[in-house]
Coordinates of C-alpha atoms and ligand atoms in Angstrom, one line a residue:
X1 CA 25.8 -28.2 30.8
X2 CA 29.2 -27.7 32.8
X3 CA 30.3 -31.0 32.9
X4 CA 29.4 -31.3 28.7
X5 CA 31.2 -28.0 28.2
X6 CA 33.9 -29.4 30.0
X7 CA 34.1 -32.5 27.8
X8 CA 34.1 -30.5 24.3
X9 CA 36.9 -28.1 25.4
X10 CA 38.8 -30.8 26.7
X11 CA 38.4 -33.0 23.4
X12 CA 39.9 -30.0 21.5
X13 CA 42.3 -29.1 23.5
X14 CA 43.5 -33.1 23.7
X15 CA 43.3 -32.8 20.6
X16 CA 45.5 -29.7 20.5
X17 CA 48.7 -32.1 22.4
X18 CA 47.1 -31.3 25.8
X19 CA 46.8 -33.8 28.8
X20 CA 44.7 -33.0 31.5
X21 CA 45.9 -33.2 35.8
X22 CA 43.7 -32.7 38.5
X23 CA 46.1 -31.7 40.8
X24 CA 46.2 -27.7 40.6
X25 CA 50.1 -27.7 41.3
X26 CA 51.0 -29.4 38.3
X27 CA 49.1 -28.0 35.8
X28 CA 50.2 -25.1 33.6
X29 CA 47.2 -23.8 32.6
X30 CA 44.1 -23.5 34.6
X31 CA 40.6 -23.5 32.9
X32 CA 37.3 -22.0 34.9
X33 CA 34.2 -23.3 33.0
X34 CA 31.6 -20.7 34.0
X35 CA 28.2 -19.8 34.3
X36 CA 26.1 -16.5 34.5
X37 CA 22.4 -17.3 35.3
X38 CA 22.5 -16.1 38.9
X39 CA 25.1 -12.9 40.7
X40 CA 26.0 -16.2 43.1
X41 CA 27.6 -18.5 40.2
X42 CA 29.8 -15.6 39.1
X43 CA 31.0 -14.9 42.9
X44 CA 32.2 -17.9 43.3
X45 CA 34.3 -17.9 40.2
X46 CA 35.7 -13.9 41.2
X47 CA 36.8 -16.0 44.2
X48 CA 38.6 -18.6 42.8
X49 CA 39.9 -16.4 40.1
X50 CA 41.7 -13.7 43.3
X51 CA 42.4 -17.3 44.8
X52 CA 44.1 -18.4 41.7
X53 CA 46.2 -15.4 40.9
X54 CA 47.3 -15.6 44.1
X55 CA 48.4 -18.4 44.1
X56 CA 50.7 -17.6 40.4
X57 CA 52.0 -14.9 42.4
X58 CA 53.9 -17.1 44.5
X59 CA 54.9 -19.5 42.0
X60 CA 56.1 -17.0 39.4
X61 CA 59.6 -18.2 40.1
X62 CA 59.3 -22.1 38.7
X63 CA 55.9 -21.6 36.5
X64 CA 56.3 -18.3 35.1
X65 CA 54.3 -19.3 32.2
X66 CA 51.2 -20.5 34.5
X67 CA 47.9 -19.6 32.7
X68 CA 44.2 -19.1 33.6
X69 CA 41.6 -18.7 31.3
X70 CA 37.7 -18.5 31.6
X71 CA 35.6 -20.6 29.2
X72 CA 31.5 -19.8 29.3
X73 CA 28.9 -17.1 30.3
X74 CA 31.1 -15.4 32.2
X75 CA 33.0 -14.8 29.7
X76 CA 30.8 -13.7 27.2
X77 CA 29.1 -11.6 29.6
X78 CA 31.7 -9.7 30.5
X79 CA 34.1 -10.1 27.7
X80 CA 37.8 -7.6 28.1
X81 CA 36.2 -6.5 32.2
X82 CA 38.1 -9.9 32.9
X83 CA 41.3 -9.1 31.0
X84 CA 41.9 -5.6 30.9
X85 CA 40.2 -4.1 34.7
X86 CA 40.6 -7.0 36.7
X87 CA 44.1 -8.4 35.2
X88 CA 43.3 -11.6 36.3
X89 CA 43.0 -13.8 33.5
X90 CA 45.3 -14.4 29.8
X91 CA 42.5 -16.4 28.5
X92 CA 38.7 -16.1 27.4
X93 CA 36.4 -18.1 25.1
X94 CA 32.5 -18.0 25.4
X95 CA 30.8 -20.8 24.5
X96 CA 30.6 -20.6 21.3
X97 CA 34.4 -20.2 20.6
X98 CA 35.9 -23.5 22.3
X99 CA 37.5 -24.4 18.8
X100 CA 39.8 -21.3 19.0
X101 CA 41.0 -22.3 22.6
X102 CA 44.5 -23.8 21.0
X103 CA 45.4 -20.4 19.5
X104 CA 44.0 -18.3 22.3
X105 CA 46.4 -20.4 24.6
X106 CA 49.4 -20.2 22.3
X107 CA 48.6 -15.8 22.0
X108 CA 49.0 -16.7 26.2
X109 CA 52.1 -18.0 26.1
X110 CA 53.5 -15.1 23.9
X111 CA 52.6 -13.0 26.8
X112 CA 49.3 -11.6 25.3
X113 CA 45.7 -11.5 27.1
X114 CA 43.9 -13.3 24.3
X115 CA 40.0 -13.6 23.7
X116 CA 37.6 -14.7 21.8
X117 CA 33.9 -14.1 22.5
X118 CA 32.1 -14.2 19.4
X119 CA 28.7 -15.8 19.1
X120 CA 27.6 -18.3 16.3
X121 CA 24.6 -18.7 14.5
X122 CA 25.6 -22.4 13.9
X123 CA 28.5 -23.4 16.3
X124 CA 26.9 -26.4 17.6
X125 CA 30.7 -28.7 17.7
X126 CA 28.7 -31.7 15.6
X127 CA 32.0 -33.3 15.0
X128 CA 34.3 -32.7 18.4
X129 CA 33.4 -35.9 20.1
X130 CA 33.4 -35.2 23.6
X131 CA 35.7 -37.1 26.1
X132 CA 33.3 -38.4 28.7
X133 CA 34.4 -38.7 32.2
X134 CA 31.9 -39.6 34.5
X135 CA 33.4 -41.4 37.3
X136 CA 32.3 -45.1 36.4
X137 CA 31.5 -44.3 32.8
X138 CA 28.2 -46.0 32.6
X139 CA 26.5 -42.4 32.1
X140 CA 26.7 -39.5 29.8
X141 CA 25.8 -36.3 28.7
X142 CA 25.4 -35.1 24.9
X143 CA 24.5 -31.9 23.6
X144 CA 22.0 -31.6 21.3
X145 CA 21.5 -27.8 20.8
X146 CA 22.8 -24.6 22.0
X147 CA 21.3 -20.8 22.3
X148 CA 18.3 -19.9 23.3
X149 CA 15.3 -17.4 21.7
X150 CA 12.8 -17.6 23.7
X151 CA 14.0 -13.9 25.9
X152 CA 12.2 -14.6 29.1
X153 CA 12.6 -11.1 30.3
X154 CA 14.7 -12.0 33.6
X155 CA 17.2 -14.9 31.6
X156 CA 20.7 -13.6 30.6
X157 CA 20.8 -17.0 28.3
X158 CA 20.5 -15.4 25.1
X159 CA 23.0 -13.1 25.3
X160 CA 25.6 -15.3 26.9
X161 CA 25.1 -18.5 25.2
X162 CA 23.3 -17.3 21.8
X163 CA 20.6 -18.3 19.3
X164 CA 19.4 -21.2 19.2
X165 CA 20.6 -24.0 16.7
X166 CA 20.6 -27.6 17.2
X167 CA 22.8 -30.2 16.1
X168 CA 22.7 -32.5 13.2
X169 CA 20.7 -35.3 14.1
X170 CA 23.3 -37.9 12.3
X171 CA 26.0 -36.6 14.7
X172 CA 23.8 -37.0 17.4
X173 CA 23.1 -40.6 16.4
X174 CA 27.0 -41.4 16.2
X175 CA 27.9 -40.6 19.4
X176 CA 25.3 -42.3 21.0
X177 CA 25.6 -45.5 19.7
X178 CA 29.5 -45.1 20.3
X179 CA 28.3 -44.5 24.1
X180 CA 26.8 -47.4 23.6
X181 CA 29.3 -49.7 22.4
X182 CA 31.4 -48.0 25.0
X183 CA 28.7 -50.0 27.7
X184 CA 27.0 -46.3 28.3
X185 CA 23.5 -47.2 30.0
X186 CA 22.0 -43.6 30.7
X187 CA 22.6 -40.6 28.1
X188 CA 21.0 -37.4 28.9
X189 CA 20.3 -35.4 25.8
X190 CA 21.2 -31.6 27.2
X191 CA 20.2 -28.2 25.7
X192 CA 19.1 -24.6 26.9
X193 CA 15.9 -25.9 25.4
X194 CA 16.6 -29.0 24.3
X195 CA 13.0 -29.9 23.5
X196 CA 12.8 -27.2 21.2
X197 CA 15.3 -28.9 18.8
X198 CA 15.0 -28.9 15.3
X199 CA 17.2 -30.1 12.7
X200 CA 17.4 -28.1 9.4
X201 CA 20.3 -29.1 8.2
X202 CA 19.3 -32.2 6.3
X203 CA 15.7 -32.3 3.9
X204 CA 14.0 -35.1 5.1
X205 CA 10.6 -36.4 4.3
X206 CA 10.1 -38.1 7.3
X207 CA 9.2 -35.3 9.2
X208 CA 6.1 -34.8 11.4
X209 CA 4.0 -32.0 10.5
X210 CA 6.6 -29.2 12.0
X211 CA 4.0 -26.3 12.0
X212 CA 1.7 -26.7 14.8
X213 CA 4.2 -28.4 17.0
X214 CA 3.6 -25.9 20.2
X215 CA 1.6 -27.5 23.6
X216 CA -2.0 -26.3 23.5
X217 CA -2.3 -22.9 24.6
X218 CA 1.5 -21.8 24.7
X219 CA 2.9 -19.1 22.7
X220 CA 6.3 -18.1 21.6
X221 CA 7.8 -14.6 21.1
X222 CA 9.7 -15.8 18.1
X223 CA 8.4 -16.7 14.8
X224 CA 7.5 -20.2 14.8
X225 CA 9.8 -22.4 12.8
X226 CA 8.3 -24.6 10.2
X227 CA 10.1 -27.9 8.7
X228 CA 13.2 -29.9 9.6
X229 CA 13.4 -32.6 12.1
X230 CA 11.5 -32.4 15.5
X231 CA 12.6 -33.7 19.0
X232 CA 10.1 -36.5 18.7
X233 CA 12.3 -37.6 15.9
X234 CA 15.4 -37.7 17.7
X235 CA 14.1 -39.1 20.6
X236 CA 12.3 -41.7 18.5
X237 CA 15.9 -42.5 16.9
X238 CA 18.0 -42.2 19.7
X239 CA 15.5 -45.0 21.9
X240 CA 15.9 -47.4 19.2
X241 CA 19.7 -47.6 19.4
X242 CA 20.2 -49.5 22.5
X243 CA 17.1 -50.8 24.8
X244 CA 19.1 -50.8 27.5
X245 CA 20.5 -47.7 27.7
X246 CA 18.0 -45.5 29.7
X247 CA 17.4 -42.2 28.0
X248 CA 16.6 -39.0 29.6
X249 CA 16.7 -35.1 28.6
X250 CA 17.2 -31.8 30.2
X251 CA 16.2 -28.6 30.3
X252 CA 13.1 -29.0 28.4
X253 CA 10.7 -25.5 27.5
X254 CA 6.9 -26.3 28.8
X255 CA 6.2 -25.1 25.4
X256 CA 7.3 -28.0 23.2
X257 CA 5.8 -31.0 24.4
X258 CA 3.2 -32.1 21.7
X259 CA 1.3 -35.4 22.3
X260 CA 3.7 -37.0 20.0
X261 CA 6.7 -36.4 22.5
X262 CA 4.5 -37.6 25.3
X263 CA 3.4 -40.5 23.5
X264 CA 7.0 -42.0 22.4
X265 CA 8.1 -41.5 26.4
X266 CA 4.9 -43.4 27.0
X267 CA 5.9 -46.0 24.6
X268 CA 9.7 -46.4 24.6
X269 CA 10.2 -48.5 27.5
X270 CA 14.0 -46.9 28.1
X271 CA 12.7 -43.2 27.9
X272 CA 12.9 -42.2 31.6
X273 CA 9.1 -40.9 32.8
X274 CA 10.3 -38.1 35.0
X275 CA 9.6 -34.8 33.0
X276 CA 11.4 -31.4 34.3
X277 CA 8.6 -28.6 33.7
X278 CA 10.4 -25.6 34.7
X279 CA 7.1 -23.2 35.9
X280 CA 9.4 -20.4 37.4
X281 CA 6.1 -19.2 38.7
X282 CA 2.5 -19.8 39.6
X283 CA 0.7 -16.6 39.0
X284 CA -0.5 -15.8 35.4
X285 CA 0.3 -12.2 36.4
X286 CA 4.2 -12.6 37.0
X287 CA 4.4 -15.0 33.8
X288 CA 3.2 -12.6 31.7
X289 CA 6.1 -10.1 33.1
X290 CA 8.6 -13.2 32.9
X291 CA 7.6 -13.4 28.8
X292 CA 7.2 -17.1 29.6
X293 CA 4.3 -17.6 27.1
X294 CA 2.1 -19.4 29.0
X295 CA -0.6 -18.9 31.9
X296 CA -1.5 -21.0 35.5
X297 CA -4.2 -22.7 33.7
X298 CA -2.8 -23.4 30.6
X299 CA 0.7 -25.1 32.5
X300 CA -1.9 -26.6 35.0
X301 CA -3.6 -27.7 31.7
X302 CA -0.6 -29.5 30.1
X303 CA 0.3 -31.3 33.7
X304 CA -2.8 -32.8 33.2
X305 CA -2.6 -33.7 29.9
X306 CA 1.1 -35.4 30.4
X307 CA -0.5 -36.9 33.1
X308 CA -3.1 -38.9 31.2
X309 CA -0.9 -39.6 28.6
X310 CA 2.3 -41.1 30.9
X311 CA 0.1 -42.1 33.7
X312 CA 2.6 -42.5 36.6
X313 CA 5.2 -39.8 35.8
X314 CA 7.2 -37.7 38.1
X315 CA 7.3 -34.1 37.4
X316 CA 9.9 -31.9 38.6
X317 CA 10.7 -28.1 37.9
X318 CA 12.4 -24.6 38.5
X319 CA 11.2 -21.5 40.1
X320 CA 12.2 -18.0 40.8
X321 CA 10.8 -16.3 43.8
X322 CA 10.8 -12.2 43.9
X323 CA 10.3 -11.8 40.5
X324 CA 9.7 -7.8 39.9
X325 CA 6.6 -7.0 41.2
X326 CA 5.5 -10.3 42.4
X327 CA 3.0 -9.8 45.4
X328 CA 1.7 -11.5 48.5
X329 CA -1.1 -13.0 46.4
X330 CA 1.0 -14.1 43.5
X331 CA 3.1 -15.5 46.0
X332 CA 0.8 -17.7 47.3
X333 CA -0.4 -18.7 43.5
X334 CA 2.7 -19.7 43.2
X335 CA 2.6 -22.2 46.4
X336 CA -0.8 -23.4 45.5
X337 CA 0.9 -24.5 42.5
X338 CA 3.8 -26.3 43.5
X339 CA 1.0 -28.4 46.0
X340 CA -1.4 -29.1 43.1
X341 CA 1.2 -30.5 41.2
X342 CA 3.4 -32.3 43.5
X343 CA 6.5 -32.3 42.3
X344 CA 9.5 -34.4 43.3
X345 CA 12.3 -32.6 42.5
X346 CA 12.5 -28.9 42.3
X347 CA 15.5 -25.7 41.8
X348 CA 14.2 -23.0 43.7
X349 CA 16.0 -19.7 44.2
X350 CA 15.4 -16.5 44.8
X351 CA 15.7 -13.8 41.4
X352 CA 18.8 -12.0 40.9
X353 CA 18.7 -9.4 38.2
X354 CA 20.9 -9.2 35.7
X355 CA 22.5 -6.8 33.1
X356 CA 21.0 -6.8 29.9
X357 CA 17.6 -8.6 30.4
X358 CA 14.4 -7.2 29.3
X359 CA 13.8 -7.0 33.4
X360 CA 16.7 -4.6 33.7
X361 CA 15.8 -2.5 31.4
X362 CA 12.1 -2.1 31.8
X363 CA 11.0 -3.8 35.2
X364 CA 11.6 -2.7 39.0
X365 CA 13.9 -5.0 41.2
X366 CA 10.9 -4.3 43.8
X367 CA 11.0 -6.9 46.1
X368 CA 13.1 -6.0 49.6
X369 CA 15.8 -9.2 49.3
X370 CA 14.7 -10.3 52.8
X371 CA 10.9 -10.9 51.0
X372 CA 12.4 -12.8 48.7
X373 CA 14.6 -15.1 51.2
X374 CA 11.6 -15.2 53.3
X375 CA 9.0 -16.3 49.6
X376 CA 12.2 -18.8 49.2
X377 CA 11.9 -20.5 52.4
X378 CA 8.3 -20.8 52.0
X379 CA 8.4 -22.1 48.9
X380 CA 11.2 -24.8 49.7
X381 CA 9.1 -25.7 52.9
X382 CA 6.1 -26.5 50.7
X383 CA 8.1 -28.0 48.2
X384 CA 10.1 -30.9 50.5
X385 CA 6.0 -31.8 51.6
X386 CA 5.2 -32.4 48.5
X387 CA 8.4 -34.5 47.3
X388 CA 8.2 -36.3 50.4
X389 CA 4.9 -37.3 49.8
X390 CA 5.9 -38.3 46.2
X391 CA 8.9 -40.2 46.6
X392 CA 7.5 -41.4 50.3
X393 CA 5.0 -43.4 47.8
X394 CA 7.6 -46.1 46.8
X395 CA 8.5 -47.5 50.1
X396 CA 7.0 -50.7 49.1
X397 CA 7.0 -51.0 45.6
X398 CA 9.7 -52.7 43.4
X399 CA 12.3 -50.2 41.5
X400 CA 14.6 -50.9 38.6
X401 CA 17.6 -49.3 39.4
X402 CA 21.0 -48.5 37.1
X403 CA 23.8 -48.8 39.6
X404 CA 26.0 -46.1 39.6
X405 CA 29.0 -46.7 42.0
X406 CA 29.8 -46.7 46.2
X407 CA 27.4 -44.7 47.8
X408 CA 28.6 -41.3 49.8
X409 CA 28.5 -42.6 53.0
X410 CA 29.7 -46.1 53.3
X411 CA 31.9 -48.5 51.3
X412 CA 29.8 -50.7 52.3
X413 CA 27.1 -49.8 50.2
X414 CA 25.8 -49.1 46.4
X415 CA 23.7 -46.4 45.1
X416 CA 22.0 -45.8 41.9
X417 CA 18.9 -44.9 40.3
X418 CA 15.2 -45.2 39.7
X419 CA 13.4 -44.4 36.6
X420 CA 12.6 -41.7 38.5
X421 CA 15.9 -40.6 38.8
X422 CA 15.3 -41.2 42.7
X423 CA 18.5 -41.9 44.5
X424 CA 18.7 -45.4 45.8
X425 CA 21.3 -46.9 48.5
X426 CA 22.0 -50.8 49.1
X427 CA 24.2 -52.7 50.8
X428 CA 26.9 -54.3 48.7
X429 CA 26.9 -58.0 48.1
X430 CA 26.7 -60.6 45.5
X431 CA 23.5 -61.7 43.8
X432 CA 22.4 -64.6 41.5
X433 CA 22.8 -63.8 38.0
X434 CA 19.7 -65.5 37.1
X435 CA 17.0 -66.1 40.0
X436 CA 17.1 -69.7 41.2
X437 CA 21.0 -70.4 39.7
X438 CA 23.5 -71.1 42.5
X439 CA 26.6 -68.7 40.4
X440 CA 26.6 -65.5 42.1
X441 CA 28.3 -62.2 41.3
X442 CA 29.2 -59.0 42.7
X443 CA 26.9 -56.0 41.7
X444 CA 29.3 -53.6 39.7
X445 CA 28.1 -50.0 38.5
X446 CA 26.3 -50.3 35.4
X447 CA 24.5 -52.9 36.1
X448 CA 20.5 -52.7 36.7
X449 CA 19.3 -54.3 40.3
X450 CA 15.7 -54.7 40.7
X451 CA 14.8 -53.6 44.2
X452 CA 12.6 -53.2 47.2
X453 CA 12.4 -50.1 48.7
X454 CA 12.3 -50.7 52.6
X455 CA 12.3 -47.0 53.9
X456 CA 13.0 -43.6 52.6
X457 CA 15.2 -40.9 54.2
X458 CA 15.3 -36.8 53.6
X459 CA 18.2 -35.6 51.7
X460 CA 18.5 -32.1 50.7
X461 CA 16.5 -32.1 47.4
X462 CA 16.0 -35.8 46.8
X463 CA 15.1 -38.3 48.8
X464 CA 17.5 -41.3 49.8
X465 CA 16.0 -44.6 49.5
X466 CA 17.2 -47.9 51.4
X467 CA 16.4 -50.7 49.8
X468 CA 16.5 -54.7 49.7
X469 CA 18.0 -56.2 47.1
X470 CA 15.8 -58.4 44.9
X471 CA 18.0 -59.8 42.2
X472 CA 20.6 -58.6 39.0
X473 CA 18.3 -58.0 35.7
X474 CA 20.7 -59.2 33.4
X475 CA 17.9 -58.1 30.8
X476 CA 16.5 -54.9 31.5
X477 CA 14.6 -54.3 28.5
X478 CA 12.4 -56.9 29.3
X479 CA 12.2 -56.2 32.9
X480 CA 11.5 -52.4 32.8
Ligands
LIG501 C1 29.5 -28.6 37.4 O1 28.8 -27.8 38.3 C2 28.4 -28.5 39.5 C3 27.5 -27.6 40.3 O2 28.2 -26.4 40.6 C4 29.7 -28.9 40.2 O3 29.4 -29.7 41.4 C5 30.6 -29.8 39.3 O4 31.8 -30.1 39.9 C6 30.9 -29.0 38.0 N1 31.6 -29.9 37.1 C7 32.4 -29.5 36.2 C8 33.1 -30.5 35.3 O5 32.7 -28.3 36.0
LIG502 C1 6.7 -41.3 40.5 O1 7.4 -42.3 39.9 C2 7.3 -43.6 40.5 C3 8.2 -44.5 39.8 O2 9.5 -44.1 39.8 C4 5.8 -44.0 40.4 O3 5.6 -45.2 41.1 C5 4.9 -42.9 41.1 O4 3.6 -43.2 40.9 C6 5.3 -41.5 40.5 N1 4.6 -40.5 41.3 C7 3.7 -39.7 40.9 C8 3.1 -38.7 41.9 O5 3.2 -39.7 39.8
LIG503 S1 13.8 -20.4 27.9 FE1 13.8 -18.5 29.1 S2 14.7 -19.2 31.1 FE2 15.3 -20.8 29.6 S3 17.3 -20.2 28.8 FE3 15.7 -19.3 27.4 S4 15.4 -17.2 28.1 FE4 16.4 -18.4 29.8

């Protein structure tokens, strides 16, 4: 969400005459893009912020007009604290406000502390194409909807980034097939709850029936929305643009997967299978105080049911430990989970309340923070297991991988990959571009290598593959 923050503000602010520099000295205007969720994310930015004033104190002489603003949660969350107590910042824009950043800047420059916080009901920057800049370019993030309703009772979201409202499917459409002409092979549709999307803003027939559209025994706090166009029918447009260009989304709501989302992943061969199920818990007793709208057996329910229908999928997911009031025993329901399930991928971290929240107001911060280090631990020891043993099951097997550049550690060697989103590492060398022909060429990021995994390797949250090289799939829609 970061990085596609980034882009949008830096479209409009290109836009605006702006060019961007990543070297800090040169630049006359510095822009934190932040984030709320956890007390952790927003220390690091106070830091930089004391580190950055600083540092315009001692170059008031030859850049008196240096400027630093704060885009995002933090500042919505705490709006004029940043300009007026602290002193340390001349510009703020939450993240619904990104299109006023030209004016906010100029209001700097006229030596006024200028902000703009307000929240939209439809803000969704349809038309602001973002500037993409991942570092080879052969992947991309687009935003799909914004906000949040769903008021977990320990999430700051929806008061920092808003109600939800999604984005025009036909813009959506647009820039991904522009991605795609660009040679884009992976776009990862992004939203707060991006599975949740619906499009209202254009009458169409097509639609599936939008009233029952909730996973079998969820609920939501909010009324139900009827009508408009579903994520199964962007997903159903967006696979059909390119069949090369793998497709994956993020951070879906447990809530809205109905069968017909499951079943077009199933189906559309370029529709990653790795789902992210975020559980933040495994005892029905702590969801309930979470608001999450769902019990153990009815998430345990829909695993199984995602399971039968995209036989083969890789789950991953989020959870909190030291929720209020969250005991020994739910503790442990909460481990039993993560081993049932066996995810591969997981954000664990321990809760940090926050101002506003339903939790604030009504729940006790109970749990001594040393319990709740100690549940981490317990629940990241449990959790590597039960990756390993996931991603320890393709040493052998064949992968389809998207190369994405140099790998960290070696020049020597490419990374990339899976379907799984598994992180694969290669040596560098030429390959055949069709098996059996003597012409050979180097392996470039973007392409798709079809390899054999020899051995795996513990990273910090995913596992590092080495692999043999089998050959270049110059046709990857056949070959996935
Ligand atoms: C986004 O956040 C991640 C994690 O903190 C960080 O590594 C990355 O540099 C950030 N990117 C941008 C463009 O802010
Ligand atoms: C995870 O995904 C891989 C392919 O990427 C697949 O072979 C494997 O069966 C999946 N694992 C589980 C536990 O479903
Ligand atoms: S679904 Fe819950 S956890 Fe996710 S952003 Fe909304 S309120 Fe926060």
């Amino acid at each position: 969400m970061n990085i596609s923050d980034t882009e949008i503000a830096w479209s409009i602010l290109q836009k605006a005459g702006y060019s961007r520099t990543h070297e800090l000295p040169e630049a006359d205007v510095v822009l934190l893009v932040t984030c709320s969720i956890r007390e952790k994310a927003e220390q690091t930015i106070w830091n930089r912020l004391k580190h950055l004033t600083a540092l315009k104190k001692r170059c008031q002489k030859h850049k008196p007009l240096l400027k630093i603003g704060v885009l995002g949660c933090m500042a919505e969350r705490l709006k004029t604290k940043l300009l007026e107590q602290e002193k340390l910042v001349d510009v703020l824009a939450g993240p619904d406000a990104y299109r006023d950043l030209p004016r906010l800047l100029s209001l700097g420059y006229r030596g006024q502390r200028a902000s703009n916080v307000l929240l939209s009901l439809e803000e969704t920057y349809a038309d602001v194409m973002p500037v993409h800049q991942t570092p080879e370019g052969h992947s991309a993030f687009v935003s799909i909807m914004r906000g949040c309703d769903n008021m977990c009772s320990y999430c700051i979201v929806p008061f920092t980034r808003g109600r939800e409202r999604s984005r025009p499917l036909s813009s959506i459409l647009e820039e991904v097939r522009m991605l795609s002409d660009q040679g884009v092979k992976e776009v990862t549709l992004l939203g707060q709850n991006v599975n949740s999307y619906r499009d209202f803003s254009e009458q169409h027939f097509i639609c599936s029936e939008g009233s029952t559209q909730l996973s079998r025994g969820f609920k939501t706090v909010y009324r139900t929305k009827q009508g408009g166009l579903l994520f199964s029918d962007l997903l159903d447009k967006v696979s059909q643009i390119d069949p090369d260009m793998r497709i994956r989304f993020t951070s879906p709501h447990p809530k809205d997967f109905p069968d017909e989302v499951l079943q077009l992943i199933q189906e559309r061969r370029n529709i990653c299978k790795q789902i992210h199920l975020p559980a933040q818990s495994g005892s029905s007793r702590v969801l309930h105080a979470m608001r999450r709208g769902y019990t153990r057996e009815a998430y345990l329910d829909l695993v199984e049911n995602i399971r039968e229908i995209i036989p083969g999928v890789n789950l991953s997911s989020d959870f909190i430990t030291g929720f209020c009031g969250e005991t020994e025993e739910d503790h442990q329901e909460t481990l039993s989970l993560v081993r049932e399930v066996g995810y591969n991928v997981g954000f664990l971290f321990a809760y940090s309340m926050r101002k506003k929240t339903h939790a604030y107001h009504r729940l006790q911060d109970d749990v001594p923070a040393p319990v709740k280090q100690r549940r981490l631990e317990e629940l990241i020891s449990v959790f590597r297991e039960e990756a390993a043993k996931v991603n320890m099951a393709l040493i052998g097997s064949t992968q389809l991988v998207l190369v994405e550049g140099e790998s960290k550690r070696s020049s020597e060697e490419l990374c990339g990959r899976n379907d799984g989103n598994v992180k694969v590492v290669f040596p560098k060398t030429d390959l055949p571009i069709q098996p059996e022909k003597p012409q050979m060429v180097p392996i470039t990021s973007g392409d798709y290598v079809l390899v054999k995994v020899n051995y795996g390797q513990h990273d910090n949250k995913i596992e590092l593959i080495w692999l043999c090289l089998l050959s270049l799939v110059v046709n990857p829609a056949a070959g996935f």
